[in-house]
Amino acid sequence: MRVRAPRGLTFCVCLSMQCLGPPGKPTLTNCRSPEKETFTCWWKPGPDGGLPTTYALYYLKDNSETVYECPDYHTAGRNSCFFNKNETSVWVNYNITVVATNKMGRTFSDPVDVDVAYIVQPHTPENVTVNVMEDEGWPFLRVSWESPHKADIRSGWITLVYELRSKMEGEEEWEEHFPGQQKTFNIFSVRSGSSYLVQVRCRPDHGFWSEWSPTTKTKVPKFFLGRSLWILILVFSILVVLILAWIIYMNCHSLKHSILPPVPGPKIKGFDHQRLKNGSYKDGLGALMIPEYPPSSSSNDDDLLVEYLEVFVTGEQDISMEEGKEIQDHYCKSESSTCDSDSGHGSCDSHTLLIDKCKETSKDELNSNCEDASEIIELEISQNNQDEKTLSYDGRPDTCNGRVKTWPSVFTPLPQYTLSAIPQKSSLEIVKQHCLSDTLFPPGSMSSNLVNQNESFGPSYWEFSLNSKQLPQIHSQSSKHLQAYSDINISKKDNEITTLFKSTQYVEVKNVNNKDMVLLQPVESGSQSHAEGCPHVHQGKDYSKVKGVNSDKMLLLESGVNVMGQETATCFCDKSETNAMKESGYMSSANVWKHKHPPMQTVLPVQEEQKPFAANGYVDTATMFSVPM
Amino acid sequence: MHRRTVVQRGAWAVLLWPFLFTKCIPLDCQDCPSISQEKLLDRVIQHAELIYRVSEESCTLFEEMFVPFPLRLQRNQAGYACITKALPIPSSKSEIQQISDQWLLQSVLLLVQSWIEPLVYLQTTLDRYDDAPELLLNKTKWLSGKLLSLEQGVLVLITKVLNEGMVSTSYTEQAIFQYDMQLDMLESIIKDYTLFNCFKKDAHKIETFLKLLKCRQTDKYNCA
């Protein structure tokens, strides 16, 4: 039943300055249910029109036509209607209207539809307590509360979710947390020594939030660092102290030096006090001395006849030191071996740095090695015994390692080869031997010295121990002399046998083996034919004179032989001495070999006894052969 | 989304697979693997909660999309009462306290079964609207699928709790749902809106009943 109330104002009868009329229209403000079992509706009355007005609430349930009136106007206070449990139906639509009545008339409010299930707003949570607890030295807050006492959570009638907020005293913004349906919550980010404020509220799963609970205040006591933190700090500092101590201990010396630098003592560079004390500096000191020249061999019985001519063919100059350690070793060995007392080796001491290096090697060792070595090619210049001018090779240890040693001219020119007693003849030309050696032929430094081919010398041959590279190419076309020249500038040329060999030794190319070695053999036939000792020397063009070493480290030979003492050359064709020298020497052509040659093995069965020398042995050389260095 | 529904149904079927056994195997089976009653009740409650939440979201979506402002507060328009109004279902806590567990479950079952058809109808009507959002359609479909799963769960629960046989579904005959397709747009909207609201309400009822039942099962004497 709806009654349209006339507007009160129109019927206002002004009596004594008061407007009287029907009441104004009330309005339902809200209806709330705290626990979904009861609910209350409040209205706001309109102007009462100056007359006492009564209000009544009527409702309809679920679109039925029955009108009910509010059962309880007082419980919930003024202008309210309270529905108790019996009258509350959930999931039922209430159509509520408030009517204001006074003497003048009635006024109805606008109807409102209410479903209790959707107007639930619980009370605030109760008994909110905050406790300060400790977790391994760190404080935290534990908040706990209870549901509003009327809400029936236990039976499941209502399901509540909670919300919590906290802030530090003095802060402006709250920090919100959602415990869900729990009733406890831990706040961990807590600073010790400050106060905290906490509030809780709740809400049904479909409904309105409750009011915030009254603020609970807690003070967090000041934790002066938890015990565990102290332990951690202690351990850490101990570690740091230990590390520092260890570092100082390790650098004790350097620290000492930097703080208290030691007093320097007198010292000569390169001078070893100990050795001086030990007296082993004889040789060393000897190295400092300029060797006498002519060598002491001149004081030998055979005066300037050097018994052995050792020709060393080494590798490249730059890598000479290392390469072929064997070369050096050979050098060393031969060097030391050359330093015999009785064969004019006095001059050997000062020779090259190579020699110096070799000083350390024990001579005995070398000698012993030498004696047994049979594969070592030796350059032996033996004098033809016929004329007693042969250089006899007596298997000196020096020659056992027989290398063609060539010494750069920069060094003191001394024959590096040991020569056996060579009958010295004044007529003997200076035999200069050019040993083909990379190391020993610095470009341009090669002094082409003529080697006396010396027929006067007996058949002599030398064996070359070739190691890689720089061996003059053997040109097997024409028999040419290969004359070893010692690159020694013999200033003194009295007898000039400072070196070597008196007679020209010739070898010819036998073949080239698989090791890139050119095998030479003494030209026996020729020599044999000239048994009387007339070597074919200087037949035609003879390119056996070393012109020099060019920049490519090529050994340049030139035609023409500056033969000295040609006339005195005698043919020493000692057949008997030609025995095993077939393979004696070999020279590898520079052209053929590349730099990276494997070191040539000298395949020379060196005979201890004699190294017969094919007087007519020719080493065919190319017209121009170069020794790659 | 059909695939998604199938997947969801499959998931629920996997969850409730013991129910299949209960249907196929005689009830007096002693060694049958079965889920405990508590767990089953929990799962059913979770189902009901989820259905309520989604129905609430769907109703809000529909209201924002289609319902004009003046009509929004008036949930129960004249002529469109909730379809389940006629069902004998308790509507207050005091009433619920007076009924037995069996009756509580039966009420739940009634509600669930009565909403299966209307949800299908809702899906078809939503297709008629031009600009129905995809989300709304998906939710509606999801709801109808979930409701079926819930029905199965409640059936098993009834069997367990009550130790009774299968409950006949005769009640569904009473639920008469009017298919009226000759409505104009506004009326259709109002009707659908009413449907959404009623379903939301009933979903909440189902959830509450089940929770009350749970309390009764676990702690009989302290439940209000």
Short mmCIF file of N, CA and C in Angstrom, two decimals, chain B residues 110-208:
data_model
loop_
_atom_site.label_atom_id
_atom_site.label_comp_id
_atom_site.label_asym_id
_atom_site.label_seq_id
_atom_site.Cartn_x
_atom_site.Cartn_y
_atom_site.Cartn_z
N LEU B 110 19.34 -29.93 -4.23
CA LEU B 110 18.23 -29.32 -4.95
C LEU B 110 18.66 -28.05 -5.66
N LEU B 111 19.31 -27.26 -4.91
CA LEU B 111 19.77 -26.00 -5.48
C LEU B 111 20.67 -26.22 -6.69
N VAL B 112 21.60 -27.12 -6.50
CA VAL B 112 22.56 -27.33 -7.58
C VAL B 112 21.86 -27.84 -8.83
N GLN B 113 21.01 -28.78 -8.62
CA GLN B 113 20.37 -29.37 -9.79
C GLN B 113 19.43 -28.41 -10.47
N SER B 114 18.86 -27.50 -9.70
CA SER B 114 17.90 -26.59 -10.31
C SER B 114 18.57 -25.52 -11.14
N TRP B 115 19.86 -25.34 -10.94
CA TRP B 115 20.52 -24.28 -11.69
C TRP B 115 21.27 -24.76 -12.93
N ILE B 116 21.24 -26.03 -13.16
CA ILE B 116 22.01 -26.53 -14.30
C ILE B 116 21.41 -26.03 -15.61
N GLU B 117 20.14 -26.18 -15.71
CA GLU B 117 19.51 -25.74 -16.95
C GLU B 117 19.55 -24.24 -17.15
N PRO B 118 19.21 -23.46 -16.17
CA PRO B 118 19.24 -22.00 -16.40
C PRO B 118 20.62 -21.49 -16.82
N LEU B 119 21.65 -22.12 -16.34
CA LEU B 119 22.97 -21.65 -16.75
C LEU B 119 23.21 -21.91 -18.23
N VAL B 120 22.73 -23.03 -18.67
CA VAL B 120 22.85 -23.31 -20.10
C VAL B 120 22.06 -22.27 -20.91
N TYR B 121 20.90 -21.95 -20.36
CA TYR B 121 20.10 -20.93 -21.03
C TYR B 121 20.83 -19.60 -21.06
N LEU B 122 21.45 -19.29 -19.98
CA LEU B 122 22.17 -18.00 -19.93
C LEU B 122 23.24 -17.93 -21.01
N GLN B 123 23.90 -19.02 -21.24
CA GLN B 123 24.92 -19.02 -22.28
C GLN B 123 24.33 -18.68 -23.64
N THR B 124 23.15 -19.24 -23.91
CA THR B 124 22.57 -18.98 -25.21
C THR B 124 22.10 -17.54 -25.33
N THR B 125 21.54 -17.03 -24.27
CA THR B 125 21.04 -15.65 -24.36
C THR B 125 22.19 -14.67 -24.50
N LEU B 126 23.27 -14.95 -23.85
CA LEU B 126 24.39 -14.02 -23.96
C LEU B 126 24.90 -13.94 -25.39
N ASP B 127 24.80 -15.03 -26.10
CA ASP B 127 25.22 -14.97 -27.50
C ASP B 127 24.35 -14.05 -28.33
N ARG B 128 23.15 -13.82 -27.84
CA ARG B 128 22.25 -12.96 -28.60
C ARG B 128 22.67 -11.50 -28.51
N TYR B 129 23.28 -11.14 -27.43
CA TYR B 129 23.69 -9.75 -27.30
C TYR B 129 24.87 -9.49 -28.23
N ASP B 130 24.87 -8.32 -28.75
CA ASP B 130 25.88 -8.01 -29.76
C ASP B 130 27.28 -7.87 -29.17
N ASP B 131 27.34 -7.18 -28.09
CA ASP B 131 28.66 -6.85 -27.57
C ASP B 131 28.91 -7.49 -26.21
N ALA B 132 28.46 -8.70 -26.08
CA ALA B 132 28.74 -9.38 -24.80
C ALA B 132 30.23 -9.65 -24.70
N PRO B 133 30.84 -9.25 -23.63
CA PRO B 133 32.30 -9.45 -23.51
C PRO B 133 32.64 -10.92 -23.42
N GLU B 134 33.80 -11.20 -23.98
CA GLU B 134 34.28 -12.58 -24.01
C GLU B 134 34.43 -13.13 -22.60
N LEU B 135 34.85 -12.27 -21.71
CA LEU B 135 35.06 -12.70 -20.33
C LEU B 135 33.76 -13.21 -19.73
N LEU B 136 32.70 -12.50 -19.98
CA LEU B 136 31.41 -12.90 -19.41
C LEU B 136 30.97 -14.25 -19.96
N LEU B 137 31.14 -14.40 -21.24
CA LEU B 137 30.77 -15.67 -21.84
C LEU B 137 31.57 -16.82 -21.26
N ASN B 138 32.86 -16.55 -21.10
CA ASN B 138 33.72 -17.60 -20.56
C ASN B 138 33.32 -17.96 -19.14
N LYS B 139 33.04 -16.95 -18.37
CA LYS B 139 32.68 -17.23 -16.99
C LYS B 139 31.39 -18.02 -16.91
N THR B 140 30.46 -17.66 -17.74
CA THR B 140 29.19 -18.38 -17.70
C THR B 140 29.36 -19.84 -18.08
N LYS B 141 30.17 -20.04 -19.07
CA LYS B 141 30.41 -21.43 -19.46
C LYS B 141 31.12 -22.18 -18.36
N TRP B 142 32.05 -21.51 -17.77
CA TRP B 142 32.79 -22.15 -16.68
C TRP B 142 31.86 -22.50 -15.53
N LEU B 143 30.94 -21.63 -15.27
CA LEU B 143 30.02 -21.86 -14.17
C LEU B 143 29.16 -23.10 -14.42
N SER B 144 28.67 -23.20 -15.62
CA SER B 144 27.80 -24.35 -15.87
C SER B 144 28.58 -25.65 -15.79
N GLY B 145 29.84 -25.59 -16.20
CA GLY B 145 30.63 -26.80 -16.08
C GLY B 145 30.92 -27.14 -14.64
N LYS B 146 31.26 -26.14 -13.87
CA LYS B 146 31.58 -26.38 -12.47
C LYS B 146 30.37 -26.88 -11.70
N LEU B 147 29.27 -26.41 -12.09
CA LEU B 147 28.07 -26.81 -11.37
C LEU B 147 27.82 -28.31 -11.51
N LEU B 148 28.12 -28.79 -12.68
CA LEU B 148 27.96 -30.23 -12.88
C LEU B 148 28.91 -31.02 -11.99
N SER B 149 30.12 -30.54 -11.90
CA SER B 149 31.06 -31.22 -11.02
C SER B 149 30.60 -31.17 -9.59
N LEU B 150 30.06 -30.04 -9.21
CA LEU B 150 29.58 -29.90 -7.85
C LEU B 150 28.44 -30.86 -7.57
N GLU B 151 27.62 -31.01 -8.56
CA GLU B 151 26.52 -31.94 -8.38
C GLU B 151 27.02 -33.34 -8.11
N GLN B 152 28.00 -33.73 -8.86
CA GLN B 152 28.55 -35.06 -8.66
C GLN B 152 29.15 -35.21 -7.27
N GLY B 153 29.85 -34.17 -6.86
CA GLY B 153 30.47 -34.24 -5.55
C GLY B 153 29.45 -34.35 -4.44
N VAL B 154 28.41 -33.58 -4.58
CA VAL B 154 27.38 -33.59 -3.54
C VAL B 154 26.68 -34.94 -3.50
N LEU B 155 26.52 -35.51 -4.64
CA LEU B 155 25.90 -36.82 -4.67
C LEU B 155 26.73 -37.84 -3.90
N VAL B 156 28.01 -37.81 -4.15
CA VAL B 156 28.87 -38.74 -3.42
C VAL B 156 28.85 -38.44 -1.95
N LEU B 157 28.84 -37.17 -1.65
CA LEU B 157 28.83 -36.78 -0.25
C LEU B 157 27.58 -37.28 0.46
N ILE B 158 26.51 -37.17 -0.23
CA ILE B 158 25.26 -37.65 0.35
C ILE B 158 25.39 -39.15 0.64
N THR B 159 25.98 -39.82 -0.29
CA THR B 159 26.13 -41.25 -0.09
C THR B 159 27.00 -41.54 1.11
N LYS B 160 28.02 -40.78 1.25
CA LYS B 160 28.93 -41.03 2.36
C LYS B 160 28.32 -40.60 3.69
N VAL B 161 27.79 -39.44 3.69
CA VAL B 161 27.33 -38.89 4.96
C VAL B 161 26.10 -39.64 5.45
N LEU B 162 25.27 -39.87 4.50
CA LEU B 162 24.00 -40.39 4.92
C LEU B 162 23.94 -41.91 4.83
N ASN B 163 24.96 -42.46 4.21
CA ASN B 163 24.95 -43.90 4.00
C ASN B 163 23.67 -44.37 3.33
N GLU B 164 23.29 -43.56 2.45
CA GLU B 164 22.09 -43.92 1.71
C GLU B 164 22.44 -44.14 0.26
N GLY B 165 21.53 -44.60 -0.39
CA GLY B 165 21.74 -44.82 -1.81
C GLY B 165 21.66 -43.51 -2.57
N MET B 166 21.68 -43.66 -3.84
CA MET B 166 21.58 -42.48 -4.68
C MET B 166 20.24 -41.79 -4.46
N VAL B 167 20.37 -40.51 -4.39
CA VAL B 167 19.13 -39.75 -4.18
C VAL B 167 18.47 -39.53 -5.52
N SER B 168 17.25 -39.73 -5.50
CA SER B 168 16.54 -39.54 -6.77
C SER B 168 16.51 -38.08 -7.12
N THR B 169 16.48 -37.87 -8.33
CA THR B 169 16.50 -36.49 -8.80
C THR B 169 15.12 -36.04 -9.22
N SER B 170 14.17 -36.48 -8.44
CA SER B 170 12.81 -36.13 -8.83
C SER B 170 12.53 -34.65 -8.63
N TYR B 171 13.32 -34.06 -7.81
CA TYR B 171 13.02 -32.67 -7.53
C TYR B 171 13.23 -31.76 -8.73
N THR B 172 14.05 -32.25 -9.58
CA THR B 172 14.31 -31.38 -10.72
C THR B 172 13.05 -31.15 -11.55
N GLU B 173 12.12 -32.02 -11.39
CA GLU B 173 10.92 -31.80 -12.17
C GLU B 173 10.17 -30.57 -11.70
N GLN B 174 10.37 -30.27 -10.47
CA GLN B 174 9.62 -29.13 -9.97
C GLN B 174 10.21 -27.82 -10.47
N ALA B 175 11.46 -27.88 -10.73
CA ALA B 175 12.06 -26.62 -11.17
C ALA B 175 11.63 -26.34 -12.59
N ILE B 176 10.74 -25.46 -12.70
CA ILE B 176 10.22 -25.15 -14.02
C ILE B 176 10.87 -23.85 -14.47
N PHE B 177 11.51 -23.99 -15.51
CA PHE B 177 12.18 -22.81 -16.00
C PHE B 177 11.54 -22.40 -17.31
N GLN B 178 11.13 -21.21 -17.32
CA GLN B 178 10.39 -20.73 -18.48
C GLN B 178 11.38 -20.26 -19.54
N TYR B 179 11.30 -20.89 -20.64
CA TYR B 179 12.10 -20.41 -21.76
C TYR B 179 11.25 -19.47 -22.58
N ASP B 180 11.58 -18.28 -22.46
CA ASP B 180 10.78 -17.31 -23.18
C ASP B 180 11.70 -16.52 -24.10
N MET B 181 11.64 -16.82 -25.33
CA MET B 181 12.58 -16.19 -26.25
C MET B 181 11.96 -15.01 -26.99
N GLN B 182 10.74 -14.72 -26.69
CA GLN B 182 10.09 -13.63 -27.43
C GLN B 182 10.18 -12.30 -26.70
N LEU B 183 11.14 -12.20 -25.84
CA LEU B 183 11.25 -10.95 -25.09
C LEU B 183 12.03 -9.93 -25.90
N ASP B 184 11.68 -8.70 -25.66
CA ASP B 184 12.47 -7.66 -26.29
C ASP B 184 13.76 -7.49 -25.47
N MET B 185 14.53 -6.58 -25.96
CA MET B 185 15.87 -6.48 -25.39
C MET B 185 15.84 -6.10 -23.92
N LEU B 186 15.09 -5.14 -23.56
CA LEU B 186 15.10 -4.69 -22.18
C LEU B 186 14.58 -5.78 -21.25
N GLU B 187 13.56 -6.39 -21.64
CA GLU B 187 13.02 -7.45 -20.80
C GLU B 187 14.00 -8.61 -20.70
N SER B 188 14.58 -8.87 -21.78
CA SER B 188 15.58 -9.94 -21.74
C SER B 188 16.71 -9.60 -20.81
N ILE B 189 17.09 -8.36 -20.88
CA ILE B 189 18.18 -7.95 -20.00
C ILE B 189 17.75 -8.06 -18.55
N ILE B 190 16.56 -7.63 -18.29
CA ILE B 190 16.10 -7.69 -16.91
C ILE B 190 16.02 -9.13 -16.44
N LYS B 191 15.53 -9.93 -17.28
CA LYS B 191 15.42 -11.33 -16.91
C LYS B 191 16.79 -11.95 -16.65
N ASP B 192 17.70 -11.69 -17.53
CA ASP B 192 19.05 -12.24 -17.34
C ASP B 192 19.72 -11.69 -16.09
N TYR B 193 19.44 -10.42 -15.88
CA TYR B 193 20.00 -9.80 -14.68
C TYR B 193 19.45 -10.47 -13.43
N THR B 194 18.18 -10.72 -13.46
CA THR B 194 17.58 -11.42 -12.33
C THR B 194 18.18 -12.80 -12.16
N LEU B 195 18.38 -13.45 -13.28
CA LEU B 195 18.99 -14.78 -13.21
C LEU B 195 20.37 -14.74 -12.56
N PHE B 196 21.15 -13.79 -13.00
CA PHE B 196 22.49 -13.69 -12.43
C PHE B 196 22.44 -13.45 -10.94
N ASN B 197 21.53 -12.57 -10.56
CA ASN B 197 21.45 -12.27 -9.15
C ASN B 197 20.99 -13.46 -8.33
N CYS B 198 20.00 -14.10 -8.85
CA CYS B 198 19.49 -15.26 -8.12
C CYS B 198 20.52 -16.35 -8.01
N PHE B 199 21.23 -16.54 -9.08
CA PHE B 199 22.26 -17.57 -9.04
C PHE B 199 23.34 -17.23 -8.04
N LYS B 200 23.69 -15.97 -8.01
CA LYS B 200 24.70 -15.54 -7.04
C LYS B 200 24.23 -15.83 -5.62
N LYS B 201 23.00 -15.54 -5.39
CA LYS B 201 22.45 -15.77 -4.06
C LYS B 201 22.44 -17.24 -3.72
N ASP B 202 22.01 -18.01 -4.64
CA ASP B 202 21.93 -19.45 -4.38
C ASP B 202 23.31 -20.06 -4.22
N ALA B 203 24.25 -19.53 -4.96
CA ALA B 203 25.62 -20.04 -4.79
C ALA B 203 26.11 -19.77 -3.38
N HIS B 204 25.74 -18.61 -2.89
CA HIS B 204 26.13 -18.31 -1.53
C HIS B 204 25.42 -19.21 -0.54
N LYS B 205 24.22 -19.52 -0.83
CA LYS B 205 23.49 -20.45 0.03
C LYS B 205 24.17 -21.80 0.08
N ILE B 206 24.52 -22.25 -1.08
CA ILE B 206 25.17 -23.57 -1.16
C ILE B 206 26.45 -23.56 -0.34
N GLU B 207 27.21 -22.52 -0.51
CA GLU B 207 28.47 -22.44 0.22
C GLU B 207 28.23 -22.44 1.71
N THR B 208 27.27 -21.67 2.14
CA THR B 208 27.01 -21.60 3.58
C THR B 208 26.51 -22.91 4.13
#
